JSON list of C-alpha atoms in Angstrom, two decimals:
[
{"chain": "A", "resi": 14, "resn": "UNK", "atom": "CA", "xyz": [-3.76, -29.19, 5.17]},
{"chain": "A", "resi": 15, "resn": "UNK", "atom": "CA", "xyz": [-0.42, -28.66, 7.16]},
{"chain": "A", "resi": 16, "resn": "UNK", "atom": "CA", "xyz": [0.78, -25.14, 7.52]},
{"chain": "A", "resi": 17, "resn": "UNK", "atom": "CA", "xyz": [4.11, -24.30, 8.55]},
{"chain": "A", "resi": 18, "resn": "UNK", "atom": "CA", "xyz": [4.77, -21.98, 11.25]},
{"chain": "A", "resi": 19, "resn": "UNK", "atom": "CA", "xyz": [5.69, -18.47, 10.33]},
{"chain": "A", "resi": 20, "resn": "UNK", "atom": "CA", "xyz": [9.47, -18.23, 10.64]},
{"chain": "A", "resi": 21, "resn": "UNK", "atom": "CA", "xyz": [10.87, -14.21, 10.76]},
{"chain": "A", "resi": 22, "resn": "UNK", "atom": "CA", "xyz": [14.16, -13.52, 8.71]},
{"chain": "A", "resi": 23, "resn": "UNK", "atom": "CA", "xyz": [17.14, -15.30, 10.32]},
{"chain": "A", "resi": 24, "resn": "UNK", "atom": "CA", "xyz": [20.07, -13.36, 10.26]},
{"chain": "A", "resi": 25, "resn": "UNK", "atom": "CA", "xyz": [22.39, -16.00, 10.80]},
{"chain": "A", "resi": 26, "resn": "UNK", "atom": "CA", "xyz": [20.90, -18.72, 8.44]},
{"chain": "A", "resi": 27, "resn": "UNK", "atom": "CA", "xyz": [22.55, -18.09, 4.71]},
{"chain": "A", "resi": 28, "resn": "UNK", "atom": "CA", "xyz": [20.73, -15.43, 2.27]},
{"chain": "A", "resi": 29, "resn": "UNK", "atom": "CA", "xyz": [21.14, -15.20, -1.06]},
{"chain": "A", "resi": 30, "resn": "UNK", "atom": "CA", "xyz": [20.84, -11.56, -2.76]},
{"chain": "A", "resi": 31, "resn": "UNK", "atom": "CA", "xyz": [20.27, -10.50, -6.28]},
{"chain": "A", "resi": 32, "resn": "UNK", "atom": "CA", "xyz": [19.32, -7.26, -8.13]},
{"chain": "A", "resi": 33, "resn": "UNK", "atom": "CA", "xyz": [17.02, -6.54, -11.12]},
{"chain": "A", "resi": 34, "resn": "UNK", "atom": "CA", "xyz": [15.03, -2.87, -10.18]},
{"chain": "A", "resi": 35, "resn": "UNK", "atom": "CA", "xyz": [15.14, -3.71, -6.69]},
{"chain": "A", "resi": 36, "resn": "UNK", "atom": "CA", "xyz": [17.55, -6.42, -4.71]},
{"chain": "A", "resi": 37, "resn": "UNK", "atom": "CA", "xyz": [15.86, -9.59, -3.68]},
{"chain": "A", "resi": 38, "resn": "UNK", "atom": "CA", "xyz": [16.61, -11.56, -0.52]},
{"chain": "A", "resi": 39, "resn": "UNK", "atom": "CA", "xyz": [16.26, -15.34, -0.56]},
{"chain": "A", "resi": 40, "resn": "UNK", "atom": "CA", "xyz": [16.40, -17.65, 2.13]},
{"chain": "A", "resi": 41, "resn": "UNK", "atom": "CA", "xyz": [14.48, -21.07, 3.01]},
{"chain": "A", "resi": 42, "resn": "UNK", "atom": "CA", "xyz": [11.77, -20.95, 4.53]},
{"chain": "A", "resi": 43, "resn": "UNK", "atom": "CA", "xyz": [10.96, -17.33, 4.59]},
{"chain": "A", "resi": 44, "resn": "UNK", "atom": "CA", "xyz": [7.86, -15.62, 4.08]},
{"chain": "A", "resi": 45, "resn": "UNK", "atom": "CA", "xyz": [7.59, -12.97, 1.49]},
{"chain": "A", "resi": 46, "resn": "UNK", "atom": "CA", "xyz": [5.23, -9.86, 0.95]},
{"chain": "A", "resi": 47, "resn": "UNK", "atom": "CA", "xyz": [5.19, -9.15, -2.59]},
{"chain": "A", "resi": 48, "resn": "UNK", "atom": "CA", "xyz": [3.73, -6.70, -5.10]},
{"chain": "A", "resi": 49, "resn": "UNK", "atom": "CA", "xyz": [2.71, -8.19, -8.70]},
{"chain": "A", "resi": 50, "resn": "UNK", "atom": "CA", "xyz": [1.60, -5.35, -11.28]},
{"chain": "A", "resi": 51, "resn": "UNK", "atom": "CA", "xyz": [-0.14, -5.63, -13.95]},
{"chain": "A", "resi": 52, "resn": "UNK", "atom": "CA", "xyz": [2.17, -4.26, -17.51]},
{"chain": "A", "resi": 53, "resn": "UNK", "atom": "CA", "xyz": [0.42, -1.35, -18.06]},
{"chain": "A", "resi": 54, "resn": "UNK", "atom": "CA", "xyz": [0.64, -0.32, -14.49]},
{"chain": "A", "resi": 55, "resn": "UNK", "atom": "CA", "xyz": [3.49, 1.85, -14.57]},
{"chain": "A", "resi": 56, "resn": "UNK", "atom": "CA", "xyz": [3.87, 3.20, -18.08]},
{"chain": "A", "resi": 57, "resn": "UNK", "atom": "CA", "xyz": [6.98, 4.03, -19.35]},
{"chain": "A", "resi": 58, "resn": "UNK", "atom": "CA", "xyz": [7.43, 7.46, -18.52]},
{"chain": "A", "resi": 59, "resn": "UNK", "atom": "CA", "xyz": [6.09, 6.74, -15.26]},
{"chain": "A", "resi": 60, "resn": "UNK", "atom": "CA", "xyz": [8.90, 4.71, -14.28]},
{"chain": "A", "resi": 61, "resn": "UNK", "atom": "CA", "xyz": [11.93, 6.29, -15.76]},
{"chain": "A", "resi": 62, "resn": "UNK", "atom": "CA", "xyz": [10.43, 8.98, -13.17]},
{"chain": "A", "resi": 63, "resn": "UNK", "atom": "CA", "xyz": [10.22, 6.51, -10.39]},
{"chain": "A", "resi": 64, "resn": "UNK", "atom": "CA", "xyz": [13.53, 5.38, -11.42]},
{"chain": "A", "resi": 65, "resn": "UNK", "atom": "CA", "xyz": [15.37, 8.97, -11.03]},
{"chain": "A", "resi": 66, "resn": "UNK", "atom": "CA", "xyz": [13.79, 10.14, -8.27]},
{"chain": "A", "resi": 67, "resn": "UNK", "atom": "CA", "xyz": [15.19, 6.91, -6.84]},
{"chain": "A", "resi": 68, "resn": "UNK", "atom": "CA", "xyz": [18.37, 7.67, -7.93]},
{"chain": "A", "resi": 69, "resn": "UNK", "atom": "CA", "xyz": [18.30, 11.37, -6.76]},
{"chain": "A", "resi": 70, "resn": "UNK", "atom": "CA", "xyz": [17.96, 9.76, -3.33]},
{"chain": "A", "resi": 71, "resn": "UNK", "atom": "CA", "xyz": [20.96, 7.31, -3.85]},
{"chain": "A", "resi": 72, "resn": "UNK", "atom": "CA", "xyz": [23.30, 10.50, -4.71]},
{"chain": "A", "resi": 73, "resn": "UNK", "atom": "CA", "xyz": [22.15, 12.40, -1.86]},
{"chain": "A", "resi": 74, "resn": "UNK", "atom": "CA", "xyz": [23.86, 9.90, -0.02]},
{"chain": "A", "resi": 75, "resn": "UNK", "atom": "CA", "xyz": [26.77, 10.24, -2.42]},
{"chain": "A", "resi": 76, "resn": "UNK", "atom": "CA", "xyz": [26.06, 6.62, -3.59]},
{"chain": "A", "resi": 77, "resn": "UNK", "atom": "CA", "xyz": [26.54, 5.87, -7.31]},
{"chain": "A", "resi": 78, "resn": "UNK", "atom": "CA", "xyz": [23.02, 4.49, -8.59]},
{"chain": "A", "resi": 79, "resn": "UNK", "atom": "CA", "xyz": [24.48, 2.71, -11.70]},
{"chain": "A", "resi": 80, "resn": "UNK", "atom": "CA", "xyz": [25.09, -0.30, -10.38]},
{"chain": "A", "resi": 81, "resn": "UNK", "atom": "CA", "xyz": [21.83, -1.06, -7.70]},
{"chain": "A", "resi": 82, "resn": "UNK", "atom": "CA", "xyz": [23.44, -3.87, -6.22]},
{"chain": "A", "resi": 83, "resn": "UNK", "atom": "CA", "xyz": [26.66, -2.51, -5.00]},
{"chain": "A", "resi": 84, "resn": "UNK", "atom": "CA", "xyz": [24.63, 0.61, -4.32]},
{"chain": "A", "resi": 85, "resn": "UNK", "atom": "CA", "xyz": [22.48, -1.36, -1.66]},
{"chain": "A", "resi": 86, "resn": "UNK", "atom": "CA", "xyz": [25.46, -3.15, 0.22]},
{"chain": "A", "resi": 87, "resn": "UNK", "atom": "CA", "xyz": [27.30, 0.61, 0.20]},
{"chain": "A", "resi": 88, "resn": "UNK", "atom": "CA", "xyz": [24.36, 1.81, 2.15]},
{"chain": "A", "resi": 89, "resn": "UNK", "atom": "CA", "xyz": [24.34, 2.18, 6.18]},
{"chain": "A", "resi": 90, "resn": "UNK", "atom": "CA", "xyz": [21.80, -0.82, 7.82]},
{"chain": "A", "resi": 91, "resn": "UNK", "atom": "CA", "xyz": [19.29, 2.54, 8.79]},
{"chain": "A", "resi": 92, "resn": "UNK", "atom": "CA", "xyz": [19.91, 3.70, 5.01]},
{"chain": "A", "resi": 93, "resn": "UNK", "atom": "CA", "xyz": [18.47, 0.38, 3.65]},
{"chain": "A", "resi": 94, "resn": "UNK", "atom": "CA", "xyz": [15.44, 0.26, 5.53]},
{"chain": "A", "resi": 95, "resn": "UNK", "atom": "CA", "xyz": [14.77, 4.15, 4.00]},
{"chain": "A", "resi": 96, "resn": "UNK", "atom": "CA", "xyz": [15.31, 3.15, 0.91]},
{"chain": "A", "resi": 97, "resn": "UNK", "atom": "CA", "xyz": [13.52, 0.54, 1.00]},
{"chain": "A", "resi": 98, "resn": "UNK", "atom": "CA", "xyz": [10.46, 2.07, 2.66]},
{"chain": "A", "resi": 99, "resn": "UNK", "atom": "CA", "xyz": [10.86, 5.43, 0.24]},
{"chain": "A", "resi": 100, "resn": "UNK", "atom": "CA", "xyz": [10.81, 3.19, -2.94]},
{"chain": "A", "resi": 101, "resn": "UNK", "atom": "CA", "xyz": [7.85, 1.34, -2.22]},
{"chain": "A", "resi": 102, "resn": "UNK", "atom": "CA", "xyz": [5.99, 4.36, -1.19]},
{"chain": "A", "resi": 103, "resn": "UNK", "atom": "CA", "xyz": [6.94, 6.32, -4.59]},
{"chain": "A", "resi": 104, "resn": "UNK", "atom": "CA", "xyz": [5.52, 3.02, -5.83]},
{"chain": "A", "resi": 105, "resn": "UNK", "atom": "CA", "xyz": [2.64, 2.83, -4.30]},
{"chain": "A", "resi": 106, "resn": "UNK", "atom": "CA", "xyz": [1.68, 6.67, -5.37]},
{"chain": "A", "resi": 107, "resn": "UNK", "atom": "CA", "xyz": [1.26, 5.84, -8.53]},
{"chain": "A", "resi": 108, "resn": "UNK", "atom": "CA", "xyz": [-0.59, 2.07, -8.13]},
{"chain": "A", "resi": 109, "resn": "UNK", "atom": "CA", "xyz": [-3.41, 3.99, -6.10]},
{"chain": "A", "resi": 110, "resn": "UNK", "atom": "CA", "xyz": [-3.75, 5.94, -9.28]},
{"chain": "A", "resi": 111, "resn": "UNK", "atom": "CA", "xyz": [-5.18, 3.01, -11.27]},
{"chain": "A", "resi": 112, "resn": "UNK", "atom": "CA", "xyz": [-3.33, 3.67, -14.22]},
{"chain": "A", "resi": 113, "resn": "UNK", "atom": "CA", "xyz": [-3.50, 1.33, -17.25]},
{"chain": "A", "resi": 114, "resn": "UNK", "atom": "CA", "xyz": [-6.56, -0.86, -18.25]},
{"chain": "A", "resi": 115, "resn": "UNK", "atom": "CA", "xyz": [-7.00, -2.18, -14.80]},
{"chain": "A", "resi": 116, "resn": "UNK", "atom": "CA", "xyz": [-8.00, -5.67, -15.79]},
{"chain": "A", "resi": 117, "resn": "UNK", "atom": "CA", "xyz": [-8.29, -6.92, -12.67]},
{"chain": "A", "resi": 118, "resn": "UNK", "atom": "CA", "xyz": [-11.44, -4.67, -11.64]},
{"chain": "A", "resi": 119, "resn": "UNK", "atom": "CA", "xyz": [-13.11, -7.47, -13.62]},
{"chain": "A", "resi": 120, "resn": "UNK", "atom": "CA", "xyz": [-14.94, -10.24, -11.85]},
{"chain": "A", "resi": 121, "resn": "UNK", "atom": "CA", "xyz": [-13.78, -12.57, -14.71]},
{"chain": "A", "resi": 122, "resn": "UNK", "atom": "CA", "xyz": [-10.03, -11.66, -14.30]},
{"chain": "A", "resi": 123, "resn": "UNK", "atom": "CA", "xyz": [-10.33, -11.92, -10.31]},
{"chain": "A", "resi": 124, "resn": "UNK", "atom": "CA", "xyz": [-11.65, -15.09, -10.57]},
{"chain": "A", "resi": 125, "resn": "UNK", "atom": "CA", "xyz": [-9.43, -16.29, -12.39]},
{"chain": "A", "resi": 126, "resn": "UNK", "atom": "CA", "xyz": [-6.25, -15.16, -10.59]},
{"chain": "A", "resi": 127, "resn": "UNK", "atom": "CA", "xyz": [-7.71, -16.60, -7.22]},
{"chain": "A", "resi": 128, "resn": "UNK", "atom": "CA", "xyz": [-7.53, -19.63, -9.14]},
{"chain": "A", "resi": 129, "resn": "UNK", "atom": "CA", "xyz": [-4.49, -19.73, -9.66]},
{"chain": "A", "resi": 130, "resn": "UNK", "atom": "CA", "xyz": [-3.29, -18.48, -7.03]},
{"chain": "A", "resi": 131, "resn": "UNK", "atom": "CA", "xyz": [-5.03, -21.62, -4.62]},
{"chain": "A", "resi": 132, "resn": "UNK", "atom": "CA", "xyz": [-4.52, -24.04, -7.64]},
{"chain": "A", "resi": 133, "resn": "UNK", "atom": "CA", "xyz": [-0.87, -25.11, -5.77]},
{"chain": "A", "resi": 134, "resn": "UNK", "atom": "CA", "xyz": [-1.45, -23.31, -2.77]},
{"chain": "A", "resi": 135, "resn": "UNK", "atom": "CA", "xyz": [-0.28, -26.40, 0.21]},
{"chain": "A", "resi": 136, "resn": "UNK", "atom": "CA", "xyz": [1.75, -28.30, -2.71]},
{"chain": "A", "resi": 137, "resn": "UNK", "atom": "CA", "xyz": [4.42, -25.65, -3.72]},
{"chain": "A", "resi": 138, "resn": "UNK", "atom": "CA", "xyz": [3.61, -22.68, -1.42]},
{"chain": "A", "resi": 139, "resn": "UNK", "atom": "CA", "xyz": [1.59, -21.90, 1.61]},
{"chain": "A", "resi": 140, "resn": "UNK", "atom": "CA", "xyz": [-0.22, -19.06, 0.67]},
{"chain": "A", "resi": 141, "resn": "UNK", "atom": "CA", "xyz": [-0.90, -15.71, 3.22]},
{"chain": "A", "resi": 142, "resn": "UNK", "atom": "CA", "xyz": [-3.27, -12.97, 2.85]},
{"chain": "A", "resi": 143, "resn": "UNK", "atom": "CA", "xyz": [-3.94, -11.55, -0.28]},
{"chain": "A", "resi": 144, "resn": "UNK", "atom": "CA", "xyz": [-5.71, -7.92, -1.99]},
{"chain": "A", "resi": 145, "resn": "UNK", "atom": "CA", "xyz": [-6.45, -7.88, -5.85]},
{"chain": "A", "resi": 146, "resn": "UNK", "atom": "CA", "xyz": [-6.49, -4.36, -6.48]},
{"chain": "A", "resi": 147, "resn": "UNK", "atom": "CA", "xyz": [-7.45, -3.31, -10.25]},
{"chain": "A", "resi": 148, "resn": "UNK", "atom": "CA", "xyz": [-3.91, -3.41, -11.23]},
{"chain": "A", "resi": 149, "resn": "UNK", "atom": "CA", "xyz": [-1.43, -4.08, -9.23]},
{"chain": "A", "resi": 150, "resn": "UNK", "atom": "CA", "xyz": [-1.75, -7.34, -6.92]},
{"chain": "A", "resi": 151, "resn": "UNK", "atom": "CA", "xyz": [-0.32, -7.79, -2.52]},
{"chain": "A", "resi": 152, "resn": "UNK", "atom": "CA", "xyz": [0.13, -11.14, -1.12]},
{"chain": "A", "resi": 153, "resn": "UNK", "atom": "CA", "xyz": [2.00, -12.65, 1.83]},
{"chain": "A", "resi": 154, "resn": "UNK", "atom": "CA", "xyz": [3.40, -16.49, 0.80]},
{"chain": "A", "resi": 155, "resn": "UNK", "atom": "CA", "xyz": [5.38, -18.76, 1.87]},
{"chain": "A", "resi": 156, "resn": "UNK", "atom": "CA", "xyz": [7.56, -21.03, -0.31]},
{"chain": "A", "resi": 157, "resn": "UNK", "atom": "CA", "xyz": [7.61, -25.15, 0.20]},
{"chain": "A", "resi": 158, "resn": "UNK", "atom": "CA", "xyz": [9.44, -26.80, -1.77]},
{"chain": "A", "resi": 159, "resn": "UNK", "atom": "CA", "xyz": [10.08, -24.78, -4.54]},
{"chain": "A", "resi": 160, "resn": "UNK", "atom": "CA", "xyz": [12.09, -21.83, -5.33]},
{"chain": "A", "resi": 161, "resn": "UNK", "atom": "CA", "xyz": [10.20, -18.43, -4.53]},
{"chain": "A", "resi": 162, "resn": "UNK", "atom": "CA", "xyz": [10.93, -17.40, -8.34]},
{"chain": "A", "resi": 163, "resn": "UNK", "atom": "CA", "xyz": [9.41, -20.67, -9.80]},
{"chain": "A", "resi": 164, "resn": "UNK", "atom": "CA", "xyz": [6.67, -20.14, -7.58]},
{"chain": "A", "resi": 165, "resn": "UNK", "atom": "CA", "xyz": [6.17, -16.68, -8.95]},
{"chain": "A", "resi": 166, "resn": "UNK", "atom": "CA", "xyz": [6.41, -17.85, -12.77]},
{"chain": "A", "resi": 167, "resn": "UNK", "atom": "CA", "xyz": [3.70, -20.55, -11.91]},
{"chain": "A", "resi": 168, "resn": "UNK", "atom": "CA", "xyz": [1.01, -18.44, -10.50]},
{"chain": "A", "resi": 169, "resn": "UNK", "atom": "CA", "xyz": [2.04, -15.31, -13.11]},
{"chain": "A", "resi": 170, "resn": "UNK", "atom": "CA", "xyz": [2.35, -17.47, -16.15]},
{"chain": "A", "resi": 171, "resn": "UNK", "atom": "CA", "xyz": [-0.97, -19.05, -15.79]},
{"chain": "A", "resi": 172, "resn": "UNK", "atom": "CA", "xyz": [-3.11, -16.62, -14.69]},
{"chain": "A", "resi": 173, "resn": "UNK", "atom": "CA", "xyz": [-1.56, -14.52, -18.27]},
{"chain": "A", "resi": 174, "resn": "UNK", "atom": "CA", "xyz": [-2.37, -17.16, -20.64]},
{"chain": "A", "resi": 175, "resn": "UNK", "atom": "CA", "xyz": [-6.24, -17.44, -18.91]},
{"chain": "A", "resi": 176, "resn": "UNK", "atom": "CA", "xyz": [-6.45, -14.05, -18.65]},
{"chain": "A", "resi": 177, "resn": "UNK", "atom": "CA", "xyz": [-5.28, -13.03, -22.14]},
{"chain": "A", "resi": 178, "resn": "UNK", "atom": "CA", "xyz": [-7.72, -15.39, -23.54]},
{"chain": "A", "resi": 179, "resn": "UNK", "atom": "CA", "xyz": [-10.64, -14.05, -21.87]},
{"chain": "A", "resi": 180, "resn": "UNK", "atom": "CA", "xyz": [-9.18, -10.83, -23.56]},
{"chain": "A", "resi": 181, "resn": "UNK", "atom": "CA", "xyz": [-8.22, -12.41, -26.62]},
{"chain": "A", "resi": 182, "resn": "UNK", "atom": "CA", "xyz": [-5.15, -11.26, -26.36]},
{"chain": "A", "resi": 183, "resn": "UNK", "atom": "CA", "xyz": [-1.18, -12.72, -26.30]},
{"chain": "A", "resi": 184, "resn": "UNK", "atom": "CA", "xyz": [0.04, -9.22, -25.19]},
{"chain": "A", "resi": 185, "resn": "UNK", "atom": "CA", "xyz": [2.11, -9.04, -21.90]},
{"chain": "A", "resi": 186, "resn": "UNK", "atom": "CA", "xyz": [-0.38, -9.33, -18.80]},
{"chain": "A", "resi": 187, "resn": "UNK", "atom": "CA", "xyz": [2.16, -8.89, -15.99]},
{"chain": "A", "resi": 188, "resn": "UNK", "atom": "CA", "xyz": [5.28, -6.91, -15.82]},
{"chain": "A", "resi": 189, "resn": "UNK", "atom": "CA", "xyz": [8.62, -9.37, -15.45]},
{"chain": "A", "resi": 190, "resn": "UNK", "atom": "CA", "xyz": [10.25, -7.45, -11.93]},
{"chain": "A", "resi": 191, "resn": "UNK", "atom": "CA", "xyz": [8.08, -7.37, -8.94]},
{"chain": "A", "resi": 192, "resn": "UNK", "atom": "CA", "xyz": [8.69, -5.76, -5.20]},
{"chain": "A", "resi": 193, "resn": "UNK", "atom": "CA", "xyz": [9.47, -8.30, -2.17]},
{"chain": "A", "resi": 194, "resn": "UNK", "atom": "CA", "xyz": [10.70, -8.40, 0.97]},
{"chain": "A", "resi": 195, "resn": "UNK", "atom": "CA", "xyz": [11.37, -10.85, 3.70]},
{"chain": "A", "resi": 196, "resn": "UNK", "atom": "CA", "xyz": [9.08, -10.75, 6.58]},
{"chain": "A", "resi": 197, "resn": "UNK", "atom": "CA", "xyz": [11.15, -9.85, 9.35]},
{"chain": "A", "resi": 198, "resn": "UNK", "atom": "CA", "xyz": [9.26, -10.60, 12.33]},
{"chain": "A", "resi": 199, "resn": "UNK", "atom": "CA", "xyz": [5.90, -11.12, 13.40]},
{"chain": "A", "resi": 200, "resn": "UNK", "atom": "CA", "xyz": [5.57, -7.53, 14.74]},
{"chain": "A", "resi": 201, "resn": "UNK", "atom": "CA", "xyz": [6.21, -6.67, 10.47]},
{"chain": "A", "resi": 202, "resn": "UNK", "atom": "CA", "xyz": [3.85, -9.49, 9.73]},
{"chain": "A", "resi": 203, "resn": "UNK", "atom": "CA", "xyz": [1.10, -8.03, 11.22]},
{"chain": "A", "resi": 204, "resn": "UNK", "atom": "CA", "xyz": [1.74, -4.79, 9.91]},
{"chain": "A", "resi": 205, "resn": "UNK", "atom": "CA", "xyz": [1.71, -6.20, 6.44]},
{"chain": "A", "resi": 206, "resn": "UNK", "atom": "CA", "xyz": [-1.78, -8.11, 7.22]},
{"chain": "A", "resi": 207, "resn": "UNK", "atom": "CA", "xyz": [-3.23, -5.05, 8.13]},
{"chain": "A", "resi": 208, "resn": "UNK", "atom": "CA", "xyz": [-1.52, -2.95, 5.00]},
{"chain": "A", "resi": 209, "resn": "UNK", "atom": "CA", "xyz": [-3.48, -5.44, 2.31]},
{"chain": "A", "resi": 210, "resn": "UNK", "atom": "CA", "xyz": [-6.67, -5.62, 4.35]},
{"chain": "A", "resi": 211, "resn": "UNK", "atom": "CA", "xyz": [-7.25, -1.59, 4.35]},
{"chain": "A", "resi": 212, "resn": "UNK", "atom": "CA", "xyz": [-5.45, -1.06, 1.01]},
{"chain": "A", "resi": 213, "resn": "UNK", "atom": "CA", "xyz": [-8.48, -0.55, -0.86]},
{"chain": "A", "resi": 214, "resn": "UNK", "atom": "CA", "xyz": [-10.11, 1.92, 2.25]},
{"chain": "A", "resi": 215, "resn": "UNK", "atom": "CA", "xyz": [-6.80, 3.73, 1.85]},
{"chain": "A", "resi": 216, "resn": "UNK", "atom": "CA", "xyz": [-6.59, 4.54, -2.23]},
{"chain": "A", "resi": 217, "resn": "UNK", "atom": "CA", "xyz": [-10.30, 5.14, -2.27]},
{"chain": "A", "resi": 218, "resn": "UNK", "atom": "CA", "xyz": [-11.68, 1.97, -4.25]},
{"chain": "A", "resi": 219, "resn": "UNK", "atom": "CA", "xyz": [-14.52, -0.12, -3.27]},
{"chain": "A", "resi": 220, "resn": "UNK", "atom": "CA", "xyz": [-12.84, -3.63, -4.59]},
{"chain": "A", "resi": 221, "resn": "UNK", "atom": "CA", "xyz": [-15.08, -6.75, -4.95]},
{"chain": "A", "resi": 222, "resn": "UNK", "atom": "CA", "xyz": [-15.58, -9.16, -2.12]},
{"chain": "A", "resi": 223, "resn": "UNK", "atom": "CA", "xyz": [-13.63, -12.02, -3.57]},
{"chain": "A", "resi": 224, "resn": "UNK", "atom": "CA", "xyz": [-11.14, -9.69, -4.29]},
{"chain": "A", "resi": 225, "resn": "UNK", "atom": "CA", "xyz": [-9.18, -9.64, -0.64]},
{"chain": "A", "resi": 226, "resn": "UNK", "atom": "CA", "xyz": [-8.71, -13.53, 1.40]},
{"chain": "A", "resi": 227, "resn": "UNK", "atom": "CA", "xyz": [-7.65, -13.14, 4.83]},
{"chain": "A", "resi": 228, "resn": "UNK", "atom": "CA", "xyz": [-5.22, -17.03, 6.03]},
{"chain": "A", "resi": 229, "resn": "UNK", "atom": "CA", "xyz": [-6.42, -18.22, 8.96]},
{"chain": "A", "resi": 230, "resn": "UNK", "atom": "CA", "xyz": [-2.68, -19.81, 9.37]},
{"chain": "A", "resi": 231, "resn": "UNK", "atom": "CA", "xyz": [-0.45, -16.61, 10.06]},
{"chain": "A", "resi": 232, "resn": "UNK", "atom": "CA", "xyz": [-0.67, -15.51, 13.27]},
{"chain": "A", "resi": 233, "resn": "UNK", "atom": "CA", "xyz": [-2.40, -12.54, 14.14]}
]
């Protein structure tokens, strides 16, 4: 299989920005770490307190929180990278908690999401490392041809529809936002390998072995 080489965030090449919870950076060729949750991850009341003690720390900057978008490009360069880093961390508090059903402590469910996510990896994505923790999901990938979104519906809507039916479910399996962010150079890549491989060591769970995949494309 062909693997393309890993190509850091371009500054000068044109990005395309949009907001849901979080903004989302877009450009071609990019690799992306992203965080997939499961929809019972972060319940309700969990995330309305995410949510304002994210916006306490956009008004202690004296930065309106109502609209997130403007709110990001109103920030200082140092600013973003804080917020940034202080949202995923608030984040990540409560996925080492292992709240909700945690469906994907099940061999069945892993097995199935591996699946899926190799089923088009080399066709529509080049796919990085990877850690299936019991709810909440880390992988680094790498669009080809497609769009990073449709690549995210592909790998999300299938593994739901298996998944639910080993549950016999039709519920919601995955929630619709999830956390990304460009790789910026391979200094951050390595970082990020490192962050997935000892993410189970770090919130205390002994995950099963086909659980985390390690690329032997991305440098090292």
């Amino acid at each position: 299989m062909n693997r393309p080489e890993f190509v850091p965030f371009d500054r000068e090449q044109a990005t395309r920005v949009y907001s849901r919870n979080l903004p989302h950076w877009r450009q071609p060729g990019a690799t992306y770490f992203v965080t997939l949750r499961l929809a019972d991850a972060l319940p309700d009341s969990v995330q309305r307190e995410l949510e304002d003690r994210r916006n306490q720390w956009l008004r202690k900057r004296h930065v309106d929180p109502s609209d997130l978008h403007a709110a990001f490009t109103r920030l200082t360069k140092p600013d973003r990278f804080l917020f940034r880093k202080y949202v995923n961390r608030i984040r990540e508090e409560v996925h080492d908690q292992g709240l909700g059903n945690c469906w994907l402590s099940r061999a069945d469910m892993l097995d199935v999401l591996r699946d899926q996510l190799f089923r088009n990896d080399g066709v529509q994505y080049h796919l990085g490392d990877f850690i299936l923790m019991p709810n909440h999901v880390h992988l680094l990938i790498t669009p080809d041809r497609d769009e990073f979104e449709a690549c995210l519906r592909g790998i999300k809507g299938a593994s739901a529809r298996f998944c639910n039916q080993l549950l016999q479910s039709t519920g919601t399996f995955w929630q619709a936002d999830s956390y990304d962010h460009i790789v910026r150079s391979v200094d951050q890549l390595v970082v990020y390998r490192k962050y997935i491989q000892d993410n189970p060591n770090k919130a205390g769970i002994r995950c099963r072995d086909q659980a985390y995949y390690q690329a032997d494309w991305l440098p090292t």
